[in-house]
XYZ file of C-alpha atoms in Angstrom:
504
model
C -55.800 -6.365 -82.966
C -57.656 -8.357 -80.322
C -55.244 -11.247 -80.847
C -52.228 -8.983 -80.360
C -53.679 -7.600 -77.116
C -54.214 -11.106 -75.778
C -50.620 -11.966 -76.649
C -49.173 -8.800 -75.085
C -51.094 -9.424 -71.878
C -49.764 -12.972 -71.707
C -53.213 -14.559 -71.798
C -53.764 -18.178 -72.683
C -54.399 -18.950 -76.311
C -55.593 -22.408 -75.324
C -58.329 -23.128 -72.788
C -57.213 -25.041 -69.727
C -53.555 -23.959 -70.107
C -51.659 -20.832 -69.173
C -49.208 -19.019 -71.390
C -46.151 -17.288 -69.955
C -44.358 -14.847 -72.210
C -41.910 -12.159 -71.272
C -42.275 -8.751 -72.830
C -40.157 -5.608 -72.727
C -40.934 -2.429 -74.670
C -38.269 -0.738 -76.777
C -39.290 2.133 -79.045
C -38.549 1.591 -82.699
C -35.567 3.599 -83.907
C -36.452 3.500 -87.608
C -39.449 4.678 -89.546
C -39.227 1.745 -91.997
C -41.170 -1.319 -90.908
C -39.264 -4.583 -91.245
C -40.872 -7.936 -91.796
C -41.469 -9.872 -88.571
C -40.964 -13.578 -88.638
C -43.709 -15.558 -86.943
C -42.437 -15.833 -83.388
C -42.591 -18.921 -81.251
C -44.412 -18.954 -77.923
C -43.370 -21.414 -75.285
C -46.478 -22.708 -73.545
C -46.146 -24.177 -70.078
C -48.695 -26.660 -68.805
C -49.542 -26.789 -65.127
C -50.319 -30.467 -65.385
C -47.164 -31.788 -67.028
C -43.541 -30.721 -67.189
C -43.387 -31.118 -70.950
C -43.906 -28.113 -73.167
C -45.471 -27.679 -76.560
C -44.901 -25.092 -79.304
C -47.691 -22.989 -80.708
C -47.296 -20.660 -83.664
C -49.408 -17.740 -84.808
C -49.572 -15.426 -87.778
C -47.407 -12.290 -87.367
C -49.078 -10.413 -90.219
C -50.407 -7.708 -87.908
C -46.978 -6.083 -87.970
C -46.134 -6.301 -84.280
C -42.698 -4.976 -85.205
C -44.215 -1.540 -85.675
C -44.816 -1.416 -81.950
C -41.841 -3.389 -80.584
C -38.382 -4.389 -81.684
C -38.539 -8.140 -81.134
C -35.179 -9.821 -80.624
C -36.026 -13.466 -80.354
C -38.380 -12.970 -77.412
C -41.135 -10.720 -76.122
C -40.699 -7.646 -73.967
C -42.746 -6.225 -71.108
C -44.045 -2.702 -71.476
C -43.604 -2.244 -67.698
C -39.985 -1.085 -67.658
C -37.832 -1.074 -64.540
C -35.464 1.848 -64.077
C -32.496 -0.214 -62.947
C -32.946 -3.940 -62.547
C -30.340 -6.504 -61.647
C -30.678 -10.235 -61.858
C -31.710 -12.323 -58.904
C -34.459 -9.972 -57.667
C -32.085 -7.130 -56.727
C -33.189 -3.739 -58.075
C -31.580 -0.331 -57.753
C -33.756 2.475 -56.393
C -32.438 5.739 -57.852
C -32.995 9.321 -56.760
C -35.786 10.487 -59.035
C -36.126 13.944 -60.535
C -37.659 15.982 -57.703
C -38.294 19.164 -59.652
C -37.382 21.200 -62.693
C -33.719 22.146 -62.745
C -32.829 20.004 -59.713
C -29.569 18.124 -60.298
C -28.782 16.911 -56.772
C -30.243 16.592 -53.279
C -28.953 16.232 -49.738
C -29.966 13.067 -47.905
C -31.519 14.127 -44.599
C -32.540 10.822 -43.019
C -33.511 7.216 -43.668
C -36.849 5.714 -42.670
C -35.562 2.153 -43.267
C -32.464 0.093 -42.445
C -30.682 -2.853 -43.999
C -32.882 -5.921 -43.756
C -36.159 -4.043 -43.261
C -39.226 -5.216 -45.174
C -40.704 -2.499 -47.389
C -44.255 -2.154 -48.670
C -45.218 -0.496 -51.928
C -45.363 3.324 -51.628
C -43.711 3.195 -48.190
C -41.409 6.186 -47.502
C -37.757 5.208 -47.795
C -35.907 8.426 -47.022
C -36.156 12.186 -46.900
C -34.065 14.406 -49.155
C -33.762 18.134 -49.550
C -33.056 20.043 -52.727
C -32.286 23.734 -52.885
C -36.033 24.281 -53.252
C -37.895 21.866 -50.990
C -37.877 18.789 -48.767
C -39.223 15.598 -50.364
C -39.938 12.055 -49.201
C -38.786 9.279 -51.556
C -41.187 6.313 -51.605
C -40.756 2.751 -52.828
C -42.322 1.522 -56.048
C -41.850 -2.091 -54.982
C -42.571 -4.468 -52.145
C -39.501 -6.271 -50.869
C -36.579 -6.209 -48.457
C -33.798 -3.641 -48.132
C -30.626 -5.306 -49.387
C -28.129 -2.463 -49.132
C -28.245 1.238 -48.230
C -25.623 3.075 -50.268
C -25.592 6.526 -48.661
C -25.559 8.116 -45.220
C -27.393 11.250 -44.034
C -25.556 14.377 -45.137
C -24.420 12.929 -48.477
C -25.067 14.968 -51.636
C -26.677 12.628 -54.183
C -27.000 13.280 -57.914
C -30.355 12.741 -59.641
C -30.369 9.223 -61.076
C -27.773 7.930 -58.608
C -28.749 4.773 -56.707
C -30.045 5.379 -53.188
C -30.386 1.766 -52.071
C -30.944 -1.756 -53.367
C -34.102 -3.770 -52.781
C -34.531 -7.549 -52.849
C -37.907 -8.241 -54.458
C -39.695 -11.391 -55.561
C -39.077 -12.446 -59.154
C -42.826 -12.243 -59.716
C -42.861 -8.637 -58.526
C -40.366 -7.375 -61.085
C -40.779 -7.555 -64.867
C -38.512 -10.023 -66.572
C -35.301 -8.602 -68.003
C -35.397 -9.624 -71.616
C -31.663 -9.333 -72.139
C -30.975 -12.303 -69.868
C -32.819 -15.011 -71.796
C -34.642 -15.680 -75.046
C -37.694 -17.706 -76.000
C -36.835 -21.283 -76.765
C -33.438 -21.184 -74.986
C -32.369 -23.730 -72.418
C -34.178 -22.835 -69.173
C -31.688 -24.672 -66.962
C -28.747 -22.560 -68.196
C -30.725 -19.380 -67.630
C -31.620 -20.484 -64.094
C -27.985 -21.323 -63.325
C -26.884 -17.954 -64.662
C -29.463 -16.130 -62.524
C -28.500 -18.207 -59.489
C -24.837 -17.254 -59.899
C -25.758 -13.594 -60.201
C -28.065 -13.868 -57.178
C -25.196 -15.270 -55.115
C -22.890 -12.531 -56.271
C -25.354 -9.883 -55.146
C -25.981 -11.592 -51.826
C -22.229 -11.530 -51.249
C -21.918 -7.802 -52.039
C -19.798 -6.023 -49.451
C -21.741 -3.901 -46.988
C -19.856 -0.683 -46.401
C -20.334 3.062 -46.171
C -19.095 5.503 -48.826
C -16.299 6.616 -46.468
C -15.038 3.036 -46.118
C -15.172 2.481 -49.888
C -13.251 5.710 -50.406
C -10.578 4.572 -47.925
C -10.259 1.216 -49.686
C -9.994 2.906 -53.081
C -7.316 5.253 -51.723
C -5.092 2.317 -50.788
C -6.045 0.107 -53.738
C -7.807 -2.504 -51.576
C -10.519 -4.733 -53.033
C -13.335 -4.884 -50.481
C -14.214 -8.368 -51.710
C -11.022 -9.560 -49.974
C -11.834 -7.876 -46.664
C -13.778 -9.659 -43.927
C -16.304 -7.392 -42.246
C -16.674 -7.388 -38.484
C -19.748 -5.169 -38.316
C -23.432 -6.066 -38.170
C -24.529 -8.415 -40.978
C -20.921 -8.554 -42.152
C -20.618 -4.807 -42.712
C -17.042 -3.753 -43.427
C -15.795 -1.101 -41.036
C -12.924 1.330 -41.353
C -10.934 -0.744 -38.859
C -11.372 -3.838 -41.059
C -9.837 -2.028 -44.045
C -6.926 -0.698 -41.987
C -6.280 -4.109 -40.428
C -6.299 -5.812 -43.849
C -3.970 -3.128 -45.246
C -1.485 -3.600 -42.416
C -1.536 -7.396 -42.770
C -0.846 -7.176 -46.501
C 1.807 -4.501 -46.091
C -0.236 -1.940 -48.006
C -0.542 0.431 -45.035
C 2.304 1.233 -42.647
C 1.850 -0.288 -39.197
C 1.848 2.874 -37.105
C 0.716 2.809 -33.491
C -2.804 4.118 -33.089
C -3.308 7.374 -31.247
C -4.277 6.734 -27.627
C -5.594 9.806 -25.794
C -5.080 8.126 -22.413
C -1.339 7.906 -23.054
C -1.003 11.699 -22.911
C -0.755 13.230 -19.498
C -3.283 16.035 -19.034
C -1.939 19.543 -18.568
C -2.310 21.015 -15.145
C -2.458 24.556 -13.854
C -4.428 27.635 -14.971
C -1.840 28.735 -17.567
C -2.002 25.414 -19.422
C -5.809 25.430 -19.348
C -5.957 28.959 -20.745
C -3.513 28.017 -23.482
C -5.609 24.995 -24.430
C -8.784 27.118 -24.562
C -7.097 29.789 -26.676
C -5.863 27.246 -29.204
C -9.344 25.764 -29.593
C -10.892 29.217 -30.120
C -8.609 30.108 -33.015
C -8.997 26.888 -35.003
C -10.509 27.301 -38.474
C -13.683 25.388 -39.233
C -14.966 24.428 -42.678
C -18.540 23.452 -43.468
C -20.415 22.804 -46.702
C -23.452 24.800 -47.764
C -26.579 22.667 -47.915
C -30.076 22.819 -49.408
C -31.609 26.277 -48.869
C -28.147 27.788 -48.375
C -27.146 26.595 -51.841
C -30.366 28.079 -53.219
C -29.410 31.378 -51.607
C -26.019 31.315 -53.378
C -27.680 30.736 -56.773
C -30.393 33.338 -56.184
C -28.057 36.061 -54.950
C -25.561 35.366 -57.728
C -28.371 35.895 -60.237
C -29.501 39.042 -58.377
C -25.993 40.525 -58.672
C -26.526 40.900 -62.423
C -29.723 42.943 -61.946
C -29.453 46.769 -61.855
C -31.281 47.621 -58.633
C -32.704 50.921 -57.533
C -34.275 51.528 -54.122
C -37.267 53.586 -53.101
C -37.687 54.342 -49.377
C -40.917 55.521 -47.750
C -42.257 56.029 -44.209
C -45.790 54.780 -43.472
C -48.035 55.738 -40.539
C -49.286 52.492 -38.981
C -51.638 53.875 -36.296
C -54.719 52.681 -38.203
C -53.078 49.305 -38.819
C -52.395 48.820 -35.117
C -56.025 49.639 -34.209
C -57.269 47.169 -36.817
C -54.974 44.443 -35.484
C -56.195 45.013 -31.916
C -59.821 44.812 -33.081
C -59.163 41.536 -34.927
C -57.445 39.996 -31.934
C -60.176 41.156 -29.549
C -62.894 39.436 -31.590
C -60.810 36.312 -32.236
C -62.280 33.116 -30.760
C -59.844 30.652 -32.344
C -56.822 30.033 -30.059
C -54.807 28.668 -33.007
C -55.000 31.985 -34.877
C -52.793 34.901 -33.920
C -53.351 38.140 -35.810
C -50.287 40.177 -36.782
C -49.661 43.178 -39.030
C -48.362 41.041 -41.882
C -51.660 39.629 -43.286
C -53.102 43.144 -43.641
C -49.888 44.345 -45.306
C -50.055 41.391 -47.710
C -53.706 42.059 -48.622
C -53.146 45.793 -49.070
C -50.129 45.036 -51.263
C -52.304 42.843 -53.476
C -54.871 45.654 -53.778
C -52.146 48.022 -55.015
C -50.791 45.427 -57.443
C -54.227 45.202 -59.090
C -53.791 48.678 -60.571
C -50.011 48.347 -61.064
C -49.518 44.934 -62.742
C -45.986 45.743 -63.945
C -44.728 45.515 -60.352
C -46.197 41.985 -60.228
C -44.272 40.663 -63.229
C -41.267 38.554 -64.194
C -38.546 39.292 -66.748
C -36.938 36.877 -69.218
C -33.664 38.400 -70.384
C -33.033 35.783 -73.084
C -36.235 36.677 -74.947
C -36.573 40.263 -73.711
C -40.046 39.386 -72.478
C -41.982 40.684 -69.478
C -44.799 38.486 -68.145
C -47.565 40.286 -66.254
C -48.651 37.687 -63.717
C -52.374 37.119 -63.343
C -52.013 35.723 -59.829
C -50.662 37.605 -56.847
C -48.374 34.910 -55.383
C -46.711 36.959 -52.654
C -43.559 35.406 -51.230
C -42.628 35.808 -47.566
C -38.928 35.547 -46.705
C -38.487 33.318 -43.636
C -35.370 32.703 -41.568
C -35.315 29.018 -40.570
C -32.740 26.756 -38.895
C -31.989 25.364 -42.368
C -31.473 28.786 -43.941
C -33.502 31.471 -45.695
C -36.522 30.211 -47.636
C -39.253 32.098 -49.500
C -42.597 30.266 -49.692
C -45.457 32.182 -51.264
C -49.168 32.623 -50.604
C -51.025 31.800 -53.813
C -53.764 33.996 -55.326
C -53.804 36.607 -52.569
C -56.235 38.729 -54.605
C -58.890 36.038 -54.002
C -58.258 35.547 -50.266
C -59.669 37.296 -47.219
C -57.416 38.615 -44.459
C -58.468 35.673 -42.281
C -57.572 33.173 -45.031
C -54.212 34.881 -45.514
C -53.583 34.630 -41.763
C -54.275 30.880 -41.751
C -52.169 30.236 -44.863
C -49.269 32.251 -43.462
C -49.411 30.218 -40.237
C -49.349 26.971 -42.226
C -46.306 28.040 -44.248
C -44.405 29.155 -41.140
C -44.977 25.792 -39.427
C -43.806 23.855 -42.499
C -40.769 26.096 -42.980
C -39.622 25.755 -39.376
C -40.020 21.966 -39.564
C -38.117 21.901 -42.892
C -41.155 20.290 -44.565
C -42.060 22.778 -47.303
C -43.133 21.033 -50.531
C -41.970 22.408 -53.923
C -45.450 23.742 -54.726
C -45.297 26.198 -51.805
C -41.963 27.619 -52.956
C -42.381 27.802 -56.727
C -44.335 30.434 -58.640
C -43.728 33.593 -56.599
C -44.429 36.957 -58.259
C -43.224 39.496 -55.637
C -41.528 39.132 -52.240
C -41.935 40.709 -48.803
C -39.039 40.589 -46.332
C -40.240 41.395 -42.823
C -36.830 42.239 -41.403
C -38.487 44.463 -38.794
C -39.768 41.426 -36.884
C -36.117 40.690 -36.014
C -34.857 44.257 -35.680
C -33.635 47.210 -37.691
C -35.356 50.308 -39.048
C -35.167 49.148 -42.662
C -33.203 46.862 -44.975
C -31.827 47.043 -48.502
C -33.084 43.800 -50.119
C -31.982 42.051 -53.304
C -34.509 40.942 -55.909
C -35.568 37.293 -56.069
C -34.967 36.705 -59.812
C -36.967 36.500 -62.125
C -39.266 38.766 -60.106
C -38.817 42.519 -60.642
C -39.471 43.828 -57.114
C -38.961 42.995 -53.445
C -40.021 44.987 -50.368
C -38.253 45.098 -46.999
C -40.452 46.025 -44.036
C -38.767 47.818 -41.151
C -39.686 47.798 -37.504
C -42.812 49.721 -36.420
C -41.709 52.196 -33.764
C -43.114 55.171 -31.930
C -41.627 58.479 -33.065
C -42.474 62.131 -32.456
C -44.331 63.970 -35.194
C -45.409 67.597 -35.566
C -48.856 68.959 -36.312
C -49.351 72.062 -38.401
C -49.659 74.164 -35.244
C -46.284 72.916 -34.006
C -47.580 70.568 -31.332
C -45.970 67.172 -30.954
C -47.804 63.832 -31.026
C -46.638 60.179 -31.185
C -46.863 58.192 -34.415
C -46.339 54.475 -35.119
C -43.984 54.674 -38.089
C -42.698 51.907 -40.390
C -39.982 52.399 -42.986
C -40.261 50.351 -46.181
C -37.581 49.908 -48.838
C -38.700 48.794 -52.297
C -35.951 47.309 -54.471
C -36.870 47.267 -58.175
C -35.338 45.989 -61.397
C -34.436 49.211 -63.218
C -34.557 47.428 -66.574
C -38.336 47.070 -66.167
C -39.431 49.610 -63.536
C -38.453 53.242 -63.222
C -38.756 55.622 -60.299
C -42.177 56.932 -61.320
C -43.657 53.403 -61.564
C -42.524 52.519 -58.059
C -43.405 55.893 -56.496
C -47.016 55.811 -57.788
C -47.399 52.174 -56.733
C -46.025 52.846 -53.236
C -48.276 55.881 -52.815
C -51.385 53.750 -53.371
C -50.113 50.939 -51.119
C -49.341 53.479 -48.384
C -52.914 54.823 -48.637
C -54.382 51.366 -47.986
C -52.103 50.836 -44.960
C -52.694 54.244 -43.378
C -56.461 54.064 -44.022
C -57.348 50.359 -43.803
C -61.046 51.153 -44.095
C -60.380 51.813 -47.791
C -59.624 48.099 -48.163
C -63.308 47.416 -47.558
C -64.295 50.104 -50.059
C -62.194 48.720 -52.918
C -62.212 45.004 -52.060
C -64.116 42.801 -54.519
C-alpha cells in the first residue's frame, strides 16, 4: 500500500533521481477486477539525457482503483483542458436548480494576468448575484461573452493560458514509453492553433455564421487582432457573399426644419414599440408567480391600531446613540409576527404537493419583499425567534444595502418560511399579495394613517390605523386558522408591552 502511494504521488523510487509519471483518475465501470500487467515507469535523470526503465510488481491490484490504459492518470482532474496550456473556465453550478445566469460584468480583460482565486466576473441567477473566481494562475487568452449575455451552466466563460506545470497532464495525449518528440510536436501544433484562435464577440460570430463566413479567413483590425463586425462585412463584400450596398450616412440626410416637422418626429419616436428581455430577479418573479397561480388563495383583512407601536418607535429612536441605526416600525412587526408564529406553527410551514406533505418549520425565516432597481427580491431574516428587536433592525439594514447594490448571496434568499410585503412604505391602504411558493402564507402591510374613531360615548378621537391582508394557501390553512393567528399578532402590535411579557 505504501509502495502504491509513493507511485501515485510521483515520488522517486531511486535515491538521487526523480520520477515523473502522469496520472489521471477514471472510475472503474465494472465490478470485476481485471489482471493488471506490470506497468513500465519512465525515469528521467537530471544529470543525463538518457533514460532507464524500472519495473515493479503490480500484484497490489492497482486496477481496482484506476483504469490504466498504457500510462498513469492524475487524480486532480481538470474540468475542460486543452493542449498547449489553454484551459476552458466554465460557468459552475451556482445553486440548486440554477440552469443559467446573466453575465453582469468582467473584472478582467484579454491579456490580463490572473492569480489563483482572483475574481473573474460577476453573474446573476434568478436567485442571487455571484462572483466567479479562477482556480488557476495564468493569463486571459480569450473572453467568450459580453455583459448582458445569458450563459448556460457548464458553458465556457473564458479561456486561460496557464503554465504546463500548473495544469495536470492530459493522459489522452500521450502514453508512457511513446516517442516524446512526436508528443511535443503535436502539442506545439495545438498550441499554435490556439494562439491563432480568432478573437471576436458572439455577435460577430453570429454574423459570420449567418453568411457562411469562416472567421479563420478574416483579418481582424481590432485590438490584438480582434475581428470586428466591419471586418466580416468587408470580407463578405470582397468575396461576393454580401451585396455591396452603400452604408447609411446620417449626414447625407437634410434635417427637417420648422415646428410641424419637429412635432412629427417627436410623435413618431413616442409611438415606437420597444422590446426588452427579462433578467435575473425578473425571471425569478415569472417562475414564482406562475407557481403561485396554481395555489387556491384566500384573503383575510384586518385593521390594527398602531398608536402603541408609534410610541415604542419614538422611544427607541430617542434613546438611539448609533447614527448608523434607524428604527422603523418593521422590526417590531417582524418580532411580533414571530411571537404569534410560535403558537401557530402551521402558518410557518411549507407544502409539498407531490408527496402531500406539510413541513412545520422550526426556524422563523421571515422574508421581506424589497423593490430594487434589478426587480423584486425577497431576502429573509434567519431565526427571528432567537433575535432581539435591535438585532433584527441591524440585519434588516444589512439586507437592504445588499439588495439595493444587487449583491445578495444565495444564502440570504433561500430558506424563507413566511413573507412580509411592506407595500405601505410606498403607498396604498392595503395590497392583495400572492404566496411565495412553497410557503403557505404572505402578509401585505398597508400604510399607517390617521383616521377618526368613535368612543363608546360617541366622542371622536384620532387613531393610527394599519390595514393588513393575509393571503393563505387554502389547501393547508382555513379561515379559522388565519383568524386566530391574526388575532394574537394584532394583540402584540397594539400592546407591544406584551412582547416583553411573553419573550423568552
